[in-house]
Amino acid sequence: MNRSRIINLQGIKMPTLTHERIQELKQTPKGKLITGMEIDSFPGLLKVMESSLLEQLSRYDLMKQSGQDSTKRKLLLMEMLDDHLYWEFAYHVMFLKWREQKVNKAS
């Protein structure tokens, strides 16, 4: 995983996944889709999400290097930050489902 490359964008403050934000994300269509998934689906989902983020990061870098329209770069950055938050949310949900599965097996 290239987590550090995605999380550490120079000069950009990444959004924090707080309890309140988790509750908001759960209510969105994308959040409901993530929370409704089986635990076995998460590795594939996270890999696709990570690939998408890396692709967006590459496009952002190209736009920045070529001096393209700052408005388009800002829109892409906003999309990346939103996708990053869902990526973190998916990791959180996967952990909760894993923990729930372990508790159920122990019972």
GROMACS .gro file of C-alpha atoms in nm:
model
  107
    1MET     CA    1   0.000   0.000   0.000
    2ASN     CA    2   0.116   0.352  -0.075
    3ARG     CA    3  -0.064   0.504   0.223
    4SER     CA    4   0.208   0.757   0.308
    5ARG     CA    5   0.203   0.905  -0.045
    6ILE     CA    6  -0.173   0.952  -0.025
    7ILE     CA    7  -0.182   1.090   0.329
    8ASN     CA    8   0.118   1.322   0.310
    9LEU     CA    9   0.038   1.571   0.036
   10GLN     CA   10   0.279   1.857   0.085
   11GLY     CA   11   0.107   2.176   0.196
   12ILE     CA   12  -0.241   2.022   0.211
   13LYS     CA   13  -0.421   1.958   0.537
   14MET     CA   14  -0.599   1.625   0.515
   15PRO     CA   15  -0.947   1.601   0.670
   16THR     CA   16  -0.972   1.416   1.000
   17LEU     CA   17  -1.204   1.121   1.043
   18THR     CA   18  -1.381   1.221   1.364
   19HIS     CA   19  -1.672   1.045   1.533
   20GLU     CA   20  -1.908   1.314   1.404
   21ARG     CA   21  -1.775   1.281   1.051
   22ILE     CA   22  -1.815   0.902   1.066
   23GLN     CA   23  -2.181   0.948   1.158
   24GLU     CA   24  -2.228   1.187   0.864
   25LEU     CA   25  -2.055   0.952   0.620
   26LYS     CA   26  -2.273   0.660   0.734
   27GLN     CA   27  -2.578   0.853   0.612
   28THR     CA   28  -2.450   0.909   0.259
   29PRO     CA   29  -2.524   0.663  -0.024
   30LYS     CA   30  -2.154   0.579  -0.055
   31GLY     CA   31  -2.126   0.536   0.323
   32LYS     CA   32  -2.428   0.307   0.331
   33LEU     CA   33  -2.275   0.099   0.052
   34ILE     CA   34  -1.949   0.067   0.247
   35THR     CA   35  -2.118  -0.023   0.577
   36GLY     CA   36  -2.335  -0.281   0.403
   37MET     CA   37  -2.043  -0.473   0.255
   38GLU     CA   38  -1.921  -0.809   0.380
   39ILE     CA   39  -1.579  -0.811   0.544
   40ASP     CA   40  -1.433  -1.028   0.267
   41SER     CA   41  -1.503  -0.751   0.015
   42PHE     CA   42  -1.295  -0.487   0.191
   43PRO     CA   43  -0.946  -0.577   0.065
   44GLY     CA   44  -1.062  -0.543  -0.296
   45LEU     CA   45  -1.259  -0.226  -0.223
   46LEU     CA   46  -0.967  -0.063  -0.046
   47LYS     CA   47  -0.731  -0.155  -0.327
   48VAL     CA   48  -0.964   0.004  -0.585
   49MET     CA   49  -1.005   0.315  -0.368
   50GLU     CA   50  -0.629   0.344  -0.323
   51SER     CA   51  -0.568   0.306  -0.697
   52SER     CA   52  -0.823   0.578  -0.765
   53LEU     CA   53  -0.657   0.810  -0.515
   54LEU     CA   54  -0.314   0.749  -0.667
   55GLU     CA   55  -0.452   0.817  -1.015
   56GLN     CA   56  -0.609   1.141  -0.893
   57LEU     CA   57  -0.280   1.235  -0.728
   58SER     CA   58  -0.095   1.178  -1.055
   59ARG     CA   59  -0.345   1.394  -1.244
   60TYR     CA   60  -0.315   1.664  -0.978
   61ASP     CA   61   0.066   1.659  -1.002
   62LEU     CA   62   0.049   1.686  -1.383
   63MET     CA   63  -0.198   1.973  -1.362
   64LYS     CA   64   0.021   2.151  -1.110
   65GLN     CA   65   0.342   2.101  -1.311
   66SER     CA   66   0.184   2.217  -1.633
   67GLY     CA   67   0.030   2.521  -1.464
   68GLN     CA   68  -0.326   2.429  -1.561
   69ASP     CA   69  -0.628   2.621  -1.441
   70SER     CA   70  -0.621   2.652  -1.063
   71THR     CA   71  -1.000   2.615  -1.045
   72LYS     CA   72  -0.980   2.269  -1.204
   73ARG     CA   73  -0.696   2.176  -0.970
   74LYS     CA   74  -0.900   2.289  -0.670
   75LEU     CA   75  -1.199   2.084  -0.783
   76LEU     CA   76  -0.979   1.777  -0.827
   77LEU     CA   77  -0.822   1.840  -0.486
   78MET     CA   78  -1.166   1.864  -0.324
   79GLU     CA   79  -1.262   1.536  -0.491
   80MET     CA   80  -0.939   1.376  -0.369
   81LEU     CA   81  -0.995   1.494  -0.012
   82ASP     CA   82  -1.351   1.358  -0.017
   83ASP     CA   83  -1.236   1.025  -0.161
   84HIS     CA   84  -0.956   1.011   0.095
   85LEU     CA   85  -1.207   1.053   0.376
   86TYR     CA   86  -1.417   0.766   0.240
   87TRP     CA   87  -1.100   0.558   0.212
   88GLU     CA   88  -1.026   0.618   0.580
   89PHE     CA   89  -1.392   0.548   0.659
   90ALA     CA   90  -1.374   0.213   0.476
   91TYR     CA   91  -1.069   0.116   0.684
   92HIS     CA   92  -1.262   0.210   0.998
   93VAL     CA   93  -1.566   0.005   0.897
   94MET     CA   94  -1.348  -0.292   0.802
   95PHE     CA   95  -1.187  -0.283   1.147
   96LEU     CA   96  -1.525  -0.269   1.318
   97LYS     CA   97  -1.654  -0.563   1.115
   98TRP     CA   98  -1.335  -0.760   1.186
   99ARG     CA   99  -1.366  -0.690   1.559
  100GLU     CA  100  -1.735  -0.784   1.555
  101GLN     CA  101  -1.649  -1.109   1.376
  102LYS     CA  102  -1.383  -1.192   1.639
  103VAL     CA  103  -1.624  -1.120   1.925
  104ASN     CA  104  -1.890  -1.340   1.766
  105LYS     CA  105  -1.641  -1.627   1.723
  106ALA     CA  106  -1.534  -1.594   2.087
  107SER     CA  107  -1.895  -1.614   2.209
   0.00000   0.00000   0.00000
